[in-house]
PDB file of C-alpha atoms in Angstrom:
ATOM      1  CA  GLU A1355       6.392  -1.710  20.899  1.00  0.00           C
ATOM      2  CA  TYR A1356       6.828  -0.453  17.199  1.00  0.00           C
ATOM      3  CA  ARG A1357       5.300  -2.200  14.177  1.00  0.00           C
ATOM      4  CA  LEU A1358       5.512  -1.417  10.521  1.00  0.00           C
ATOM      5  CA  GLY A1359       2.257   0.256   9.180  1.00  0.00           C
ATOM      6  CA  GLY A1360       0.776   1.383   5.896  1.00  0.00           C
ATOM      7  CA  ALA A1361       2.696   0.313   2.801  1.00  0.00           C
ATOM      8  CA  ALA A1362       5.406  -1.312   4.951  1.00  0.00           C
ATOM      9  CA  ASN A1363       2.741  -3.458   6.591  1.00  0.00           C
ATOM     10  CA  VAL A1364       1.445  -4.505   3.210  1.00  0.00           C
ATOM     11  CA  ILE A1365       4.880  -5.614   1.916  1.00  0.00           C
ATOM     12  CA  MET A1366       5.490  -7.499   5.248  1.00  0.00           C
ATOM     13  CA  ASN A1367       2.169  -9.252   4.762  1.00  0.00           C
ATOM     14  CA  ILE A1368       3.080 -10.183   1.174  1.00  0.00           C
ATOM     15  CA  ARG A1369       6.417 -11.593   2.296  1.00  0.00           C
ATOM     16  CA  SER A1370       4.698 -13.699   5.003  1.00  0.00           C
ATOM     17  CA  LEU A1371       2.191 -15.104   2.549  1.00  0.00           C
ATOM     18  CA  LEU A1372       4.815 -15.919   0.030  1.00  0.00           C
ATOM     19  CA  GLY A1373       6.738 -17.805   2.615  1.00  0.00           C
ATOM     20  CA  LYS A1374      10.161 -19.191   1.887  1.00  0.00           C
ATOM     21  CA  ASP A1375       9.933 -18.809  -1.882  1.00  0.00           C
ATOM     22  CA  LEU A1376      13.360 -17.161  -2.514  1.00  0.00           C
ATOM     23  CA  ASN A1377      12.650 -16.831  -6.193  1.00  0.00           C
ATOM     24  CA  LYS A1378      10.138 -14.088  -5.495  1.00  0.00           C
ATOM     25  CA  LYS A1379      12.048 -10.868  -4.681  1.00  0.00           C
ATOM     26  CA  LEU A1380      10.285  -7.847  -3.118  1.00  0.00           C
ATOM     27  CA  TYR A1381      11.340  -4.257  -3.515  1.00  0.00           C
ATOM     28  CA  PHE A1382       9.944  -1.546  -1.188  1.00  0.00           C
ATOM     29  CA  SER A1383       9.986   2.202  -1.901  1.00  0.00           C
ATOM     30  CA  SER A1384       8.545   4.845   0.586  1.00  0.00           C
ATOM     31  CA  ILE A1385       9.506   7.571   3.031  1.00  0.00           C
ATOM     32  CA  ILE A1386      11.219   5.824   5.923  1.00  0.00           C
ATOM     33  CA  SER A1387      13.960   6.388   8.460  1.00  0.00           C
ATOM     34  CA  SER A1388      16.961   4.401   9.420  1.00  0.00           C
ATOM     35  CA  PHE A1389      15.101   3.182  12.534  1.00  0.00           C
ATOM     36  CA  THR A1390      12.232   1.850  10.404  1.00  0.00           C
ATOM     37  CA  GLU A1391      14.609   0.180   7.983  1.00  0.00           C
ATOM     38  CA  LYS A1392      15.803  -1.967  10.809  1.00  0.00           C
ATOM     39  CA  LEU A1393      12.336  -3.410  11.279  1.00  0.00           C
ATOM     40  CA  PHE A1394      12.611  -4.922   7.772  1.00  0.00           C
ATOM     41  CA  ASN A1395      15.776  -6.926   8.693  1.00  0.00           C
ATOM     42  CA  ASN A1396      15.979 -10.529   7.643  1.00  0.00           C
ATOM     43  CA  ASN A1397      12.795 -10.487   5.595  1.00  0.00           C
ATOM     44  CA  ARG A1398      14.381 -10.608   2.126  1.00  0.00           C
ATOM     45  CA  ILE A1399      13.021  -7.251   1.192  1.00  0.00           C
ATOM     46  CA  LYS A1400      15.156  -4.808  -0.749  1.00  0.00           C
ATOM     47  CA  ILE A1401      14.623  -1.241   0.441  1.00  0.00           C
ATOM     48  CA  ASP A1402      15.685   1.872  -1.486  1.00  0.00           C
ATOM     49  CA  ASP A1403      17.660   4.767  -0.031  1.00  0.00           C
ATOM     50  CA  VAL A1404      16.589   5.767   3.417  1.00  0.00           C
ATOM     51  CA  VAL A1405      15.163   9.195   3.546  1.00  0.00           C
ATOM     52  CA  PHE A1406      15.694  10.192   7.044  1.00  0.00           C
ATOM     53  CA  THR A1407      18.546   9.219   9.397  1.00  0.00           C
ATOM     54  CA  SER A1408      17.066   8.793  12.866  1.00  0.00           C
ATOM     55  CA  LYS A1409      18.698  10.850  15.579  1.00  0.00           C
ATOM     56  CA  ASP A1410      17.262   8.510  18.255  1.00  0.00           C
ATOM     57  CA  PRO A1411      18.226   4.763  17.455  1.00  0.00           C
ATOM     58  CA  ILE A1412      15.303   3.332  19.475  1.00  0.00           C
ATOM     59  CA  SER A1413      12.400   5.271  18.021  1.00  0.00           C
ATOM     60  CA  PRO A1414      11.083   6.343  14.574  1.00  0.00           C
ATOM     61  CA  ASP A1415      11.747   9.798  13.194  1.00  0.00           C
ATOM     62  CA  ASN A1416       8.923  12.368  13.676  1.00  0.00           C
ATOM     63  CA  ARG A1417       9.056  13.306   9.980  1.00  0.00           C
ATOM     64  CA  GLU A1418       7.543   9.864   9.351  1.00  0.00           C
ATOM     65  CA  LEU A1419       3.871   9.074   9.649  1.00  0.00           C
ATOM     66  CA  ILE A1420       3.463   7.591  13.083  1.00  0.00           C
ATOM     67  CA  LYS A1421       0.117   6.154  14.309  1.00  0.00           C
ATOM     68  CA  THR A1422      -0.094   5.592  18.088  1.00  0.00           C
ATOM     69  CA  ARG A1423      -2.657   2.944  19.029  1.00  0.00           C
ATOM     70  CA  ILE A1424      -4.095   2.470  22.522  1.00  0.00           C
ATOM     71  CA  ILE A1425      -5.135  -1.136  22.967  1.00  0.00           C
ATOM     72  CA  ASN A1426      -7.365  -2.689  25.536  1.00  0.00           C
ATOM     73  CA  THR A1427      -5.306  -5.450  27.012  1.00  0.00           C
ATOM     74  CA  ILE A1428      -8.378  -7.499  28.030  1.00  0.00           C
ATOM     75  CA  ASP A1429      -9.808  -8.084  24.588  1.00  0.00           C
ATOM     76  CA  ASN A1430      -6.789  -6.849  22.555  1.00  0.00           C
ATOM     77  CA  LYS A1431      -8.944  -4.378  20.627  1.00  0.00           C
ATOM     78  CA  GLN A1432      -8.005  -0.830  19.621  1.00  0.00           C
ATOM     79  CA  VAL A1433      -9.586   1.863  21.816  1.00  0.00           C
ATOM     80  CA  VAL A1434      -8.163   5.005  19.984  1.00  0.00           C
ATOM     81  CA  ARG A1435      -5.585   6.025  17.384  1.00  0.00           C
ATOM     82  CA  VAL A1436      -3.578   9.196  17.324  1.00  0.00           C
ATOM     83  CA  ASP A1437      -1.670  10.272  14.165  1.00  0.00           C
ATOM     84  CA  ASN A1438       1.263  12.719  14.375  1.00  0.00           C
ATOM     85  CA  LYS A1439       0.265  14.191  11.011  1.00  0.00           C
ATOM     86  CA  LYS A1440      -1.949  13.562   8.071  1.00  0.00           C
ATOM     87  CA  LYS A1441       0.501  13.957   5.116  1.00  0.00           C
ATOM     88  CA  TYR A1442       4.165  14.148   4.422  1.00  0.00           C
ATOM     89  CA  THR A1443       5.539  17.787   3.767  1.00  0.00           C
ATOM     90  CA  THR A1444       6.305  18.889   0.243  1.00  0.00           C
ATOM     91  CA  ASP A1445       9.992  19.143   1.139  1.00  0.00           C
ATOM     92  CA  ASP A1446       9.999  15.491   2.400  1.00  0.00           C
ATOM     93  CA  VAL A1447       8.309  14.239  -0.758  1.00  0.00           C
ATOM     94  CA  THR A1448      10.797  16.137  -2.901  1.00  0.00           C
ATOM     95  CA  LEU A1449      13.748  14.618  -1.007  1.00  0.00           C
ATOM     96  CA  PHE A1450      12.106  11.171  -1.404  1.00  0.00           C
ATOM     97  CA  LYS A1451      11.955  11.654  -5.286  1.00  0.00           C
ATOM     98  CA  LYS A1452      15.614  12.612  -5.532  1.00  0.00           C
ATOM     99  CA  ARG A1453      16.920   9.785  -3.403  1.00  0.00           C
ATOM    100  CA  CYS A1454      14.742   6.722  -4.096  1.00  0.00           C
ATOM    101  CA  PHE A1455      15.102   4.198  -6.982  1.00  0.00           C
ATOM    102  CA  HIS A1456      11.593   3.609  -8.148  1.00  0.00           C
ATOM    103  CA  ARG A1457      11.438   6.601 -10.454  1.00  0.00           C
ATOM    104  CA  GLU A1458      14.289   5.394 -12.495  1.00  0.00           C
ATOM    105  CA  LEU A1459      13.128   1.762 -12.597  1.00  0.00           C
ATOM    106  CA  LEU A1460       9.562   2.680 -13.575  1.00  0.00           C
ATOM    107  CA  THR A1461      10.834   4.518 -16.631  1.00  0.00           C
ATOM    108  CA  SER A1462      13.183   1.648 -17.528  1.00  0.00           C
ATOM    109  CA  LYS A1463      12.319  -0.025 -20.852  1.00  0.00           C
ATOM    110  CA  GLU A1464      13.337  -3.412 -19.429  1.00  0.00           C
ATOM    111  CA  GLU A1465      10.441  -3.537 -16.851  1.00  0.00           C
ATOM    112  CA  PRO A1466      12.444  -5.186 -14.051  1.00  0.00           C
ATOM    113  CA  PHE A1467       9.246  -6.107 -12.037  1.00  0.00           C
ATOM    114  CA  ASN A1468       6.607  -8.884 -12.614  1.00  0.00           C
ATOM    115  CA  ALA A1469       4.005  -6.794 -10.768  1.00  0.00           C
ATOM    116  CA  ILE A1470       3.666  -3.453  -8.803  1.00  0.00           C
ATOM    117  CA  CYS A1471       1.612  -2.664  -5.653  1.00  0.00           C
ATOM    118  CA  VAL A1472       0.669   0.882  -5.059  1.00  0.00           C
ATOM    119  CA  VAL A1473      -0.440   1.584  -1.497  1.00  0.00           C
ATOM    120  CA  ASP A1474      -1.921   5.043  -1.869  1.00  0.00           C
ATOM    121  CA  TYR A1475      -3.436   6.241   1.389  1.00  0.00           C
ATOM    122  CA  ASP A1476      -3.248   9.906   0.051  1.00  0.00           C
ATOM    123  CA  LYS A1477      -0.241  10.891   2.155  1.00  0.00           C
ATOM    124  CA  GLY A1478       1.432  12.943  -0.622  1.00  0.00           C
ATOM    125  CA  VAL A1479       3.821  10.479  -2.124  1.00  0.00           C
ATOM    126  CA  VAL A1480       1.678   9.021  -4.927  1.00  0.00           C
ATOM    127  CA  ASP A1481       1.283  11.926  -7.458  1.00  0.00           C
ATOM    128  CA  GLN A1482       0.586  12.494 -11.068  1.00  0.00           C
ATOM    129  CA  GLU A1483       4.270  12.018 -11.946  1.00  0.00           C
ATOM    130  CA  LEU A1484       4.201   8.480 -10.437  1.00  0.00           C
ATOM    131  CA  ILE A1485       0.865   7.676 -12.162  1.00  0.00           C
ATOM    132  CA  LYS A1486       2.207   8.758 -15.522  1.00  0.00           C
ATOM    133  CA  SER A1487       5.140   6.440 -14.964  1.00  0.00           C
ATOM    134  CA  LEU A1488       2.780   3.550 -14.266  1.00  0.00           C
ATOM    135  CA  GLU A1489       0.833   4.173 -17.452  1.00  0.00           C
ATOM    136  CA  CYS A1490       3.886   3.031 -19.399  1.00  0.00           C
ATOM    137  CA  MET A1491       3.959  -0.297 -17.718  1.00  0.00           C
ATOM    138  CA  LYS A1492       2.555  -3.501 -19.270  1.00  0.00           C
ATOM    139  CA  ILE A1493       2.673  -5.596 -16.125  1.00  0.00           C
ATOM    140  CA  PRO A1494      -0.183  -5.845 -13.618  1.00  0.00           C
ATOM    141  CA  VAL A1495      -0.537  -2.857 -11.238  1.00  0.00           C
ATOM    142  CA  PHE A1496      -2.489  -3.421  -8.018  1.00  0.00           C
ATOM    143  CA  ILE A1497      -3.648  -0.305  -6.292  1.00  0.00           C
ATOM    144  CA  ASP A1498      -5.214   0.278  -2.856  1.00  0.00           C
ATOM    145  CA  THR A1499      -6.274   4.051  -3.015  1.00  0.00           C
ATOM    146  CA  LYS A1500      -8.123   6.545  -0.772  1.00  0.00           C
ATOM    147  CA  LYS A1501      -8.357   9.111  -3.591  1.00  0.00           C
ATOM    148  CA  ASN A1502     -11.887   9.907  -4.583  1.00  0.00           C
ATOM    149  CA  ASP A1503     -11.515  10.453  -8.370  1.00  0.00           C
ATOM    150  CA  LEU A1504     -10.701   7.012  -9.806  1.00  0.00           C
ATOM    151  CA  SER A1505     -10.283   8.263 -13.293  1.00  0.00           C
ATOM    152  CA  ILE A1506      -6.708   9.253 -12.590  1.00  0.00           C
ATOM    153  CA  TRP A1507      -5.800   5.467 -12.858  1.00  0.00           C
ATOM    154  CA  LYS A1508      -7.790   4.751 -16.070  1.00  0.00           C
ATOM    155  CA  ASN A1509      -4.810   4.904 -18.412  1.00  0.00           C
ATOM    156  CA  ILE A1510      -2.874   2.254 -16.582  1.00  0.00           C
ATOM    157  CA  GLU A1511      -3.474  -0.724 -18.987  1.00  0.00           C
ATOM    158  CA  ASN A1512      -3.374  -3.683 -16.508  1.00  0.00           C
ATOM    159  CA  CYS A1513      -4.660  -2.096 -13.404  1.00  0.00           C
ATOM    160  CA  TYR A1514      -6.643  -3.640 -10.427  1.00  0.00           C
ATOM    161  CA  ILE A1515      -8.003  -1.260  -7.865  1.00  0.00           C
ATOM    162  CA  LYS A1516      -9.327  -2.025  -4.427  1.00  0.00           C
ATOM    163  CA  ILE A1517     -11.392   0.238  -2.311  1.00  0.00           C
ATOM    164  CA  ASN A1518     -13.967  -0.174   0.539  1.00  0.00           C
ATOM    165  CA  SER A1519     -17.726   0.387   0.258  1.00  0.00           C
ATOM    166  CA  LYS A1520     -17.595   3.828   2.040  1.00  0.00           C
ATOM    167  CA  GLU A1521     -14.913   4.951  -0.490  1.00  0.00           C
ATOM    168  CA  PHE A1522     -16.908   3.526  -3.431  1.00  0.00           C
ATOM    169  CA  LYS A1523     -19.964   5.604  -2.347  1.00  0.00           C
ATOM    170  CA  ALA A1524     -17.735   8.769  -2.052  1.00  0.00           C
ATOM    171  CA  SER A1525     -15.904   8.069  -5.361  1.00  0.00           C
ATOM    172  CA  ILE A1526     -16.271   9.654  -8.747  1.00  0.00           C
ATOM    173  CA  ASN A1527     -15.696   8.190 -12.207  1.00  0.00           C
ATOM    174  CA  ALA A1528     -15.612   4.637 -10.849  1.00  0.00           C
ATOM    175  CA  ASN A1529     -16.943   3.483 -14.179  1.00  0.00           C
ATOM    176  CA  THR A1530     -13.879   4.666 -15.931  1.00  0.00           C
ATOM    177  CA  VAL A1531     -11.567   1.988 -14.560  1.00  0.00           C
ATOM    178  CA  LYS A1532     -11.620  -1.581 -15.905  1.00  0.00           C
ATOM    179  CA  ASN A1533     -11.095  -3.676 -12.842  1.00  0.00           C
ATOM    180  CA  LEU A1534     -12.498  -2.516  -9.481  1.00  0.00           C
ATOM    181  CA  ILE A1535     -12.758  -4.587  -6.222  1.00  0.00           C
ATOM    182  CA  VAL A1536     -14.995  -3.194  -3.585  1.00  0.00           C
ATOM    183  CA  THR A1537     -14.812  -4.751  -0.089  1.00  0.00           C
ATOM    184  CA  LEU A1538     -18.016  -4.793   2.047  1.00  0.00           C
ATOM    185  CA  GLY A1539     -16.823  -5.739   5.441  1.00  0.00           C
ATOM    186  CA  LYS A1540     -18.710  -8.610   6.864  1.00  0.00           C
ATOM    187  CA  ASP A1541     -20.743  -8.869   3.650  1.00  0.00           C
ATOM    188  CA  GLY A1542     -17.878  -9.852   1.449  1.00  0.00           C
ATOM    189  CA  ALA A1543     -16.755  -8.093  -1.765  1.00  0.00           C
ATOM    190  CA  GLU A1544     -17.886  -7.068  -5.313  1.00  0.00           C
ATOM    191  CA  TYR A1545     -15.908  -7.128  -8.590  1.00  0.00           C
ATOM    192  CA  TYR A1546     -16.738  -4.520 -11.223  1.00  0.00           C
ATOM    193  CA  LEU A1547     -15.595  -4.783 -14.792  1.00  0.00           C
ATOM    194  CA  ASN A1548     -15.855  -1.588 -16.754  1.00  0.00           C
ATOM    195  CA  GLY A1549     -18.267  -0.150 -14.254  1.00  0.00           C
ATOM    196  CA  ALA A1550     -20.679  -3.162 -14.207  1.00  0.00           C
ATOM    197  CA  ILE A1551     -20.797  -5.590 -11.357  1.00  0.00           C
ATOM    198  CA  CYS A1552     -19.862  -9.045 -12.548  1.00  0.00           C
ATOM    199  CA  ALA A1553     -19.102 -11.112  -9.404  1.00  0.00           C
ATOM    200  CA  THR A1554     -19.857 -11.134  -5.665  1.00  0.00           C
ATOM    201  CA  TYR A1555     -17.932 -12.881  -2.905  1.00  0.00           C
ATOM    202  CA  LYS A1556     -19.139 -13.916   0.497  1.00  0.00           C
ATOM    203  CA  ASN A1557     -17.297 -13.710   3.718  1.00  0.00           C
ATOM    204  CA  TYR A1558     -17.172 -15.998   6.783  1.00  0.00           C
ATOM    205  CA  GLU A1559     -18.226 -13.911   9.758  1.00  0.00           C
ATOM    206  CA  VAL A1560     -15.867 -14.098  12.719  1.00  0.00           C
ATOM    207  CA  GLU A1561     -16.977 -13.142  16.225  1.00  0.00           C
ATOM    208  CA  GLY A1562     -14.748 -10.672  18.083  1.00  0.00           C
ATOM    209  CA  ALA A1563     -12.472 -10.025  15.099  1.00  0.00           C
ATOM    210  CA  ASP A1564      -9.757  -7.526  15.356  1.00  0.00           C
ATOM    211  CA  VAL A1565     -10.213  -5.324  12.187  1.00  0.00           C
ATOM    212  CA  VAL A1566      -7.093  -3.071  12.676  1.00  0.00           C
ATOM    213  CA  GLY A1567      -5.201  -3.077   9.382  1.00  0.00           C
ATOM    214  CA  CYS A1568      -7.902  -5.247   7.706  1.00  0.00           C
ATOM    215  CA  ARG A1569      -7.777  -3.477   4.447  1.00  0.00           C
ATOM    216  CA  ARG A1570      -4.022  -4.065   4.089  1.00  0.00           C
ATOM    217  CA  HIS A1571      -4.444  -7.804   4.803  1.00  0.00           C
ATOM    218  CA  ILE A1572      -7.070  -8.099   2.100  1.00  0.00           C
ATOM    219  CA  PHE A1573      -4.917  -6.189  -0.389  1.00  0.00           C
ATOM    220  CA  SER A1574      -1.895  -8.387   0.378  1.00  0.00           C
ATOM    221  CA  THR A1575      -4.008 -11.460  -0.108  1.00  0.00           C
ATOM    222  CA  ILE A1576      -5.280 -10.267  -3.492  1.00  0.00           C
ATOM    223  CA  PHE A1577      -1.774  -9.669  -4.639  1.00  0.00           C
ATOM    224  CA  ASN A1578      -0.449 -12.836  -3.312  1.00  0.00           C
ATOM    225  CA  LEU A1579      -3.142 -14.790  -5.181  1.00  0.00           C
ATOM    226  CA  TYR A1580      -1.669 -13.291  -8.462  1.00  0.00           C
ATOM    227  CA  ALA A1581       1.894 -13.914  -7.339  1.00  0.00           C
ATOM    228  CA  SER A1582       1.076 -17.554  -6.643  1.00  0.00           C
TER     229      SER A1582
END
């Protein structure tokens, strides 16, 4: 069984949360294959140019990031995960930049979007060029990042960053960003404004919870609250 992961999983979660609201259109830009594109079918999500044409119609392209999860069928929990590679190659990222629409749209003076989600798991796609483009935007930009230096986002005017507690402890220059949400697992979350904690949120603990993909679900929910 193949399922969408990473940024693709985020946009599918957002579409699910938005429900049947046809007035809210979603655009997706990432490195994907023609196989992966088919998994988006009938979900009212506009996808930019497919980067890789899959040679095998029934499986993803090996140039994509593929996570293989071994699941215990008794409790439906993940036992182990194997990744085919950590990052995209430089050549693949260059091809992505040439073929995908978001670079042109992000530099458009018309600002065709109401908000932007950046799912940055440090795989090589989100670079300084993209960040500079985002700095020109006036609309809200929601960011889920695994980069340690948070100051790279500080010049994005209307920016909301979400990281987890482990990433927060390892981060540098966290006080340089205006809006920072730090998730604490079962202990809830904290909201920092200009480096100072200004709100805390409690969680409802759930026994036997499956936490696979949890950060993406939280990020999707935060964005959906804005979209609603």
